[in-house]
CSV table of N, CA and C in Angstrom, one decimal:
chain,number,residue,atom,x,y,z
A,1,UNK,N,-32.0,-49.2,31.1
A,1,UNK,CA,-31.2,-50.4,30.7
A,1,UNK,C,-31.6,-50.8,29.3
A,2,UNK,N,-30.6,-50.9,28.5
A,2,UNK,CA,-31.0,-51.5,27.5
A,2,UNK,C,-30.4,-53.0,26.8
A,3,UNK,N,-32.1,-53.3,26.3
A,3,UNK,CA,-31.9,-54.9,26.2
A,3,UNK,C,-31.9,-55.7,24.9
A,4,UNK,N,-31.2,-55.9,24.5
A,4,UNK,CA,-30.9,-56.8,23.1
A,4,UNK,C,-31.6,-58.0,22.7
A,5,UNK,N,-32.5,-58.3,22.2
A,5,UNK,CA,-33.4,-59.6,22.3
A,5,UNK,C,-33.3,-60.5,21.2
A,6,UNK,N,-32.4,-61.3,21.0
A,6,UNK,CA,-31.6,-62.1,19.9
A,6,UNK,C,-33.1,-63.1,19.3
A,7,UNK,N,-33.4,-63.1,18.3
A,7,UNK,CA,-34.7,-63.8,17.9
A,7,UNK,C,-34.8,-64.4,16.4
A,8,UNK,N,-35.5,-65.1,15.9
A,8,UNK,CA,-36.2,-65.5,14.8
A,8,UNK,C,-37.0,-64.6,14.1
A,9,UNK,N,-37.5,-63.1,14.7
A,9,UNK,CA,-38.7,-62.0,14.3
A,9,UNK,C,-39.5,-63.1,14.3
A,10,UNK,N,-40.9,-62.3,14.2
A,10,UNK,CA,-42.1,-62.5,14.0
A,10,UNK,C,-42.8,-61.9,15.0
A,11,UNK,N,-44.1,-62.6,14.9
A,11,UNK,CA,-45.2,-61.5,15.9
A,11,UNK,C,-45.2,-62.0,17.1
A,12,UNK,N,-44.2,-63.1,17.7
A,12,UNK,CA,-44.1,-63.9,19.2
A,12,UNK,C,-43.0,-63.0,19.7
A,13,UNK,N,-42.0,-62.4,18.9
A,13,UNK,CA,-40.6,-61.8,19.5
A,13,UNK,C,-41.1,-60.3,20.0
A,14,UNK,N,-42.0,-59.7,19.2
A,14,UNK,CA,-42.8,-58.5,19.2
A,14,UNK,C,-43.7,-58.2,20.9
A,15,UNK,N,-44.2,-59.8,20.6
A,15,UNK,CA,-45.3,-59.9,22.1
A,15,UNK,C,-44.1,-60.1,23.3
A,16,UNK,N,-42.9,-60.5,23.2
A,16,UNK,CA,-42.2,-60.6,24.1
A,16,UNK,C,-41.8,-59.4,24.6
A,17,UNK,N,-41.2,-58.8,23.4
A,17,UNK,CA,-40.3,-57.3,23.8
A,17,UNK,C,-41.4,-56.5,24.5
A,18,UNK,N,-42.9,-56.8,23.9
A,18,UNK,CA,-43.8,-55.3,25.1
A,18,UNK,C,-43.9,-56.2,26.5
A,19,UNK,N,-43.9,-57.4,26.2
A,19,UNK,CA,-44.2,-58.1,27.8
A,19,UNK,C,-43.6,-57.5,28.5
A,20,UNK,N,-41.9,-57.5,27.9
A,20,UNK,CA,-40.9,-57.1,29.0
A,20,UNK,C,-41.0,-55.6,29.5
A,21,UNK,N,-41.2,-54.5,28.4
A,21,UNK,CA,-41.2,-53.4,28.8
A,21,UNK,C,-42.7,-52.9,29.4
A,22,UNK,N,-43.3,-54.1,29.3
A,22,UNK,CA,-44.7,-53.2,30.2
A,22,UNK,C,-44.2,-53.5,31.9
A,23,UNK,N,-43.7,-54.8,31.7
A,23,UNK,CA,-43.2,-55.3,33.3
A,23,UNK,C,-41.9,-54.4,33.8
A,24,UNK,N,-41.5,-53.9,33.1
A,24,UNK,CA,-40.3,-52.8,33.8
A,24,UNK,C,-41.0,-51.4,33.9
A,25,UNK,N,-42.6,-51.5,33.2
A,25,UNK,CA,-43.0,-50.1,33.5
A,25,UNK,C,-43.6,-50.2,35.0
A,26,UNK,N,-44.0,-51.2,35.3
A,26,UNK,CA,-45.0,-51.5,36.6
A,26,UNK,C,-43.6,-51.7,37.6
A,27,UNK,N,-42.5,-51.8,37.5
A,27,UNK,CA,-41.5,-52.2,38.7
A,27,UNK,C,-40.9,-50.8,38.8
A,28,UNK,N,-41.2,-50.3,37.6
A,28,UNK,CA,-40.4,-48.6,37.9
A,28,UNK,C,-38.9,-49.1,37.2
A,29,UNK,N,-38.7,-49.9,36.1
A,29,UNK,CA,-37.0,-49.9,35.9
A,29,UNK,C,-37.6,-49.4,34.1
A,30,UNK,N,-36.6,-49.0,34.0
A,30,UNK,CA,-36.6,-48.1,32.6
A,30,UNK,C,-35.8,-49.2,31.7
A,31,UNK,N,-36.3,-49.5,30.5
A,31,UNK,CA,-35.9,-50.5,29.8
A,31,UNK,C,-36.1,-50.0,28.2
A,32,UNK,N,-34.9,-50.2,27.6
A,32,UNK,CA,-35.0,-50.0,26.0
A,32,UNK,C,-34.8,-51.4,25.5
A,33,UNK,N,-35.5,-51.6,25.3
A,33,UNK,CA,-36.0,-53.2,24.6
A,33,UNK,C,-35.9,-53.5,22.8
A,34,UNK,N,-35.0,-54.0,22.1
A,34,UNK,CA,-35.4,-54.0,20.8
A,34,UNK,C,-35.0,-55.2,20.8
A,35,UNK,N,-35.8,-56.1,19.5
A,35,UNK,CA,-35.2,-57.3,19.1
A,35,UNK,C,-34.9,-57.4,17.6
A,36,UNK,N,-33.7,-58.3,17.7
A,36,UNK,CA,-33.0,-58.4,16.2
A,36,UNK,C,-32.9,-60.0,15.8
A,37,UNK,N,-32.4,-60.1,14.9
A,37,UNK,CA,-32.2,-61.2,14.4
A,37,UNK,C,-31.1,-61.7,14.1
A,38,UNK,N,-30.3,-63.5,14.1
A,38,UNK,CA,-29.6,-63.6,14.8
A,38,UNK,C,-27.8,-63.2,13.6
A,39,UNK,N,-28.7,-63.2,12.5
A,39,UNK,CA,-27.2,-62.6,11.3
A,39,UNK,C,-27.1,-61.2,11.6
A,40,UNK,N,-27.7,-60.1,12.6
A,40,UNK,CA,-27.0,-58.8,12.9
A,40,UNK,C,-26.6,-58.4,14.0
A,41,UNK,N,-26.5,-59.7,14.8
A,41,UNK,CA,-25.9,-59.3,16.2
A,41,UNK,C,-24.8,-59.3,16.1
A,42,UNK,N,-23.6,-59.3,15.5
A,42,UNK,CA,-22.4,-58.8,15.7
A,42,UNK,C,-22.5,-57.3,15.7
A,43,UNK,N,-23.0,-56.8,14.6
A,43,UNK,CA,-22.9,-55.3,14.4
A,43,UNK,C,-23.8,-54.5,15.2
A,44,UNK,N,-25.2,-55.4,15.2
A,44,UNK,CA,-25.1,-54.8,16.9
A,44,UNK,C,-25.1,-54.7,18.3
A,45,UNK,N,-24.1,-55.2,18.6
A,45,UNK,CA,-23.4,-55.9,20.0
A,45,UNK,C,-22.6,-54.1,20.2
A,46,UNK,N,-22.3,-53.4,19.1
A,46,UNK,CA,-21.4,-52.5,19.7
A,46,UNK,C,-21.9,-51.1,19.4
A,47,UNK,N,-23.2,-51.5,19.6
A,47,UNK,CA,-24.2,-50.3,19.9
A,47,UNK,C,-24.6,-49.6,21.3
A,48,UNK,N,-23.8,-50.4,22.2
A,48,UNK,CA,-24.5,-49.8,23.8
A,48,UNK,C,-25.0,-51.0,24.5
A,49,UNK,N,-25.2,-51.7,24.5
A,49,UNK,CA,-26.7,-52.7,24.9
A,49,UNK,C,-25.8,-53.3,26.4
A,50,UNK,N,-26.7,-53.1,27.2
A,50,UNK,CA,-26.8,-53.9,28.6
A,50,UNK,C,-26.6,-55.3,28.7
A,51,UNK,N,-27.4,-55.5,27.9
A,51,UNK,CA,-27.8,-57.1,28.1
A,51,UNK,C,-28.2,-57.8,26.7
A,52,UNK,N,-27.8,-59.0,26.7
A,52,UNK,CA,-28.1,-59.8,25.5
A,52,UNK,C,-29.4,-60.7,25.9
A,53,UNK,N,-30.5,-60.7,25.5
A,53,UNK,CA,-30.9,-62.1,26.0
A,53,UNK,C,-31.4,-62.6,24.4
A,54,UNK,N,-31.2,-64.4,24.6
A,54,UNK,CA,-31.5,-65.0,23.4
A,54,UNK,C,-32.7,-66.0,23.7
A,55,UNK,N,-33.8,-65.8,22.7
A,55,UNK,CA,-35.2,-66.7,22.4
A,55,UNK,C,-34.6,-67.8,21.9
A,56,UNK,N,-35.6,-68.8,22.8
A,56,UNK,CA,-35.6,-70.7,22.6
A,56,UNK,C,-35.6,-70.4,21.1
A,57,UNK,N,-35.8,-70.4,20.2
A,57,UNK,CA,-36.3,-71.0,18.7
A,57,UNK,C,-34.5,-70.7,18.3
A,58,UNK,N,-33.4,-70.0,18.9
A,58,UNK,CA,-32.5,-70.1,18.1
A,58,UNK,C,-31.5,-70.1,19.0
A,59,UNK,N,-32.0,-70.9,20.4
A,59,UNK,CA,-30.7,-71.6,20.5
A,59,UNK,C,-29.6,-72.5,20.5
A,60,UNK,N,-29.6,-72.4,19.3
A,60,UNK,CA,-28.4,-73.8,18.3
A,60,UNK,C,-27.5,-72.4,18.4
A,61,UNK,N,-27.7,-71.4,18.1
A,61,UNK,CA,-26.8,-70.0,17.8
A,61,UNK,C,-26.2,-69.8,18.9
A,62,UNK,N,-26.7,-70.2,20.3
A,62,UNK,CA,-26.3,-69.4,21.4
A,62,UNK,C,-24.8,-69.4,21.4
A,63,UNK,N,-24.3,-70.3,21.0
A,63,UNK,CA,-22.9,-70.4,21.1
A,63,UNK,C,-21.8,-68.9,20.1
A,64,UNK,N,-22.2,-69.1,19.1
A,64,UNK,CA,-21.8,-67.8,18.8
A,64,UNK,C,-21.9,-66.4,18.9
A,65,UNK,N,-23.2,-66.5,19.6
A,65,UNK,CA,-24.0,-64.9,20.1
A,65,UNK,C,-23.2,-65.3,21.0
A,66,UNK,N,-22.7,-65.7,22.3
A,66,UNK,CA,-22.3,-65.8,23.3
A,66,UNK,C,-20.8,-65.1,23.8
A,67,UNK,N,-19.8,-65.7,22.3
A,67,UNK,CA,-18.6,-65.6,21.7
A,67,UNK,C,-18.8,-64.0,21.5
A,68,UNK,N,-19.7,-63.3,20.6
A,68,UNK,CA,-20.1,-62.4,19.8
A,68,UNK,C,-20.2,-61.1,21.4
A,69,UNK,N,-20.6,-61.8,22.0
A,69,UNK,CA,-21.1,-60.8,23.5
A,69,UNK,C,-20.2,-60.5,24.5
A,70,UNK,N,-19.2,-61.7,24.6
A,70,UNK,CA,-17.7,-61.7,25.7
A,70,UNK,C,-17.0,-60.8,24.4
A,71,UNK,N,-17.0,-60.8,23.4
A,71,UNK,CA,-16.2,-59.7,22.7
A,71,UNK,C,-16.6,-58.5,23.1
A,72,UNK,N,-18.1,-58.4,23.3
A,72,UNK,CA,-18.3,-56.5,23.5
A,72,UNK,C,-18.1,-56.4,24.5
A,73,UNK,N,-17.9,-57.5,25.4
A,73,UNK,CA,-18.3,-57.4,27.1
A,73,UNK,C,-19.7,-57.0,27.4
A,74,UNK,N,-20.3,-57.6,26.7
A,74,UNK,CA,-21.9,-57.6,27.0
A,74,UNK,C,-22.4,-58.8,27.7
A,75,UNK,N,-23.0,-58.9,28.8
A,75,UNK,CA,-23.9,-60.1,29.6
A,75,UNK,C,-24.4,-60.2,28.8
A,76,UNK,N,-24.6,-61.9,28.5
A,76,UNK,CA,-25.8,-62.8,27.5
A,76,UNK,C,-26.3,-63.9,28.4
A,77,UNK,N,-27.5,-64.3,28.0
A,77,UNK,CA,-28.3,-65.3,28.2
A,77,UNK,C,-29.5,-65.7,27.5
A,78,UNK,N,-30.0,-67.1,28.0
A,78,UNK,CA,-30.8,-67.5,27.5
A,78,UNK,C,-32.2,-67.2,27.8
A,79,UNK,N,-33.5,-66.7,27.5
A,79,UNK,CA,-34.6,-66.3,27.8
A,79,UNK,C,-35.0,-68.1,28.1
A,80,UNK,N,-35.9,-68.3,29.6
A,80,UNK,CA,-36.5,-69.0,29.9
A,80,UNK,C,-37.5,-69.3,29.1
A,81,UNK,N,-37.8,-70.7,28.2
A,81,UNK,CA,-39.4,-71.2,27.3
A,81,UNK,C,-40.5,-70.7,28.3
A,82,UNK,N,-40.6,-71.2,29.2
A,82,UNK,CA,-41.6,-70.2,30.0
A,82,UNK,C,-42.2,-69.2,30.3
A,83,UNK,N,-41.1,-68.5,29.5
A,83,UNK,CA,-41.3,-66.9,29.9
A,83,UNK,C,-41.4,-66.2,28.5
A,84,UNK,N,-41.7,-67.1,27.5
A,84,UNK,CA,-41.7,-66.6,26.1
A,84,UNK,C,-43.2,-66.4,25.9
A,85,UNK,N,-44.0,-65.8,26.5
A,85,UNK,CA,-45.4,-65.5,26.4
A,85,UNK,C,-45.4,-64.4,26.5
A,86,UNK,N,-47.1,-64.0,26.1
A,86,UNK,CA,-47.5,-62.4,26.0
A,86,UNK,C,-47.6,-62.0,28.2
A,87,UNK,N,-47.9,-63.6,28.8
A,87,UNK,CA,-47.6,-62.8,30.5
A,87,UNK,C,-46.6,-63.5,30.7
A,88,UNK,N,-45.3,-63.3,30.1
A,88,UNK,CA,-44.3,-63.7,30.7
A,88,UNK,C,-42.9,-62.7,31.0
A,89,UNK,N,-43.5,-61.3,31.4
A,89,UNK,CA,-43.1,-60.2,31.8
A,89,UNK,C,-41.9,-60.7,33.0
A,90,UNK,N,-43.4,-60.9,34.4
A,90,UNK,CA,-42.1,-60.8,35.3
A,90,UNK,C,-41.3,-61.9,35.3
A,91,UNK,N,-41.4,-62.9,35.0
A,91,UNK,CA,-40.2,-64.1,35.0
A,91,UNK,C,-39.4,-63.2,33.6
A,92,UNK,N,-39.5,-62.6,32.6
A,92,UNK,CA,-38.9,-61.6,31.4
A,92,UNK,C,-37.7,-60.8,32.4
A,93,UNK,N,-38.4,-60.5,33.5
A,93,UNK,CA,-37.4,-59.2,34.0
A,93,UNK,C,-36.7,-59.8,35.2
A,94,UNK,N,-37.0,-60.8,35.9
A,94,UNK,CA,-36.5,-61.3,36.8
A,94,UNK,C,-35.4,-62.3,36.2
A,95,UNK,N,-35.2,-62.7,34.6
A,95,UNK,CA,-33.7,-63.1,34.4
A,95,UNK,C,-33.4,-62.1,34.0
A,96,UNK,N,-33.3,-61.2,33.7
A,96,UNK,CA,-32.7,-59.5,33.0
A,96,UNK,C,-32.0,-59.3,34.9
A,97,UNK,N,-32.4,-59.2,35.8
A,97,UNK,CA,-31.9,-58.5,37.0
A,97,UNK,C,-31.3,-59.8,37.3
A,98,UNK,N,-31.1,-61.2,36.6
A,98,UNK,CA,-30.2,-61.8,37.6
A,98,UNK,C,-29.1,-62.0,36.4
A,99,UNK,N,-29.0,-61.0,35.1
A,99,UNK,CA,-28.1,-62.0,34.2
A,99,UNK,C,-27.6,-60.5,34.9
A,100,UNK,N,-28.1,-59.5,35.0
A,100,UNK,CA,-27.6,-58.4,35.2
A,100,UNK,C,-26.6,-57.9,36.8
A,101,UNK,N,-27.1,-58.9,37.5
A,101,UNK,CA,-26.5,-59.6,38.7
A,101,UNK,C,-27.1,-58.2,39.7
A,102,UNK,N,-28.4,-57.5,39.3
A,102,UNK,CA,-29.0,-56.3,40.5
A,102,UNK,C,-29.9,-57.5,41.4
């Protein structure tokens, strides 16, 4: 599955993206995880990607990454503040499997 992680960069977006992919390594779900930032998600919305999820720090954007995602027909959502930590894996993968509706 691959996962689109809409962000601000820095070294918190970084600790998210392995959160997520160590927790899909321990559940057994294969996950391609990269995060971008929120002026290239148009161009890359039509690269493949499963799933959109977007970081608290730039949800004023959500609304046009949202727009930007029903164009590719890509699932989007918002990443839980809770779950924006270095252990915030399985609450990371447990909205991924429900934006993803498994």
């Amino acid at each position: 599955m691959r996962v689109l992680f809409v962000c601000s960069g820095g070294m918190s977006s970084a600790i998210v993206v392995q959160a997520l992919k160590k927790e899909g390594e321990k559940q057994g779900v294969e996950l391609d995880v990269q995060a971008v930032g929120t002026s290239d998600i148009e161009a890359e919305l039509n690269k493949g990607w499963d799933l959109v999820m977007v970081a608290p720090q730039v949800r004023h954007r959500m609304e046009s990454i949202q727009k930007a995602a029903d164009q590719a027909s890509v699932p989007c959502g918002a990443i839980p503040p809770q779950a924006y930590t270095p252990l915030g894996g399985p609450i990371l993968l447990k909205t991924v499997k429900q934006l993803m509706g498994i």
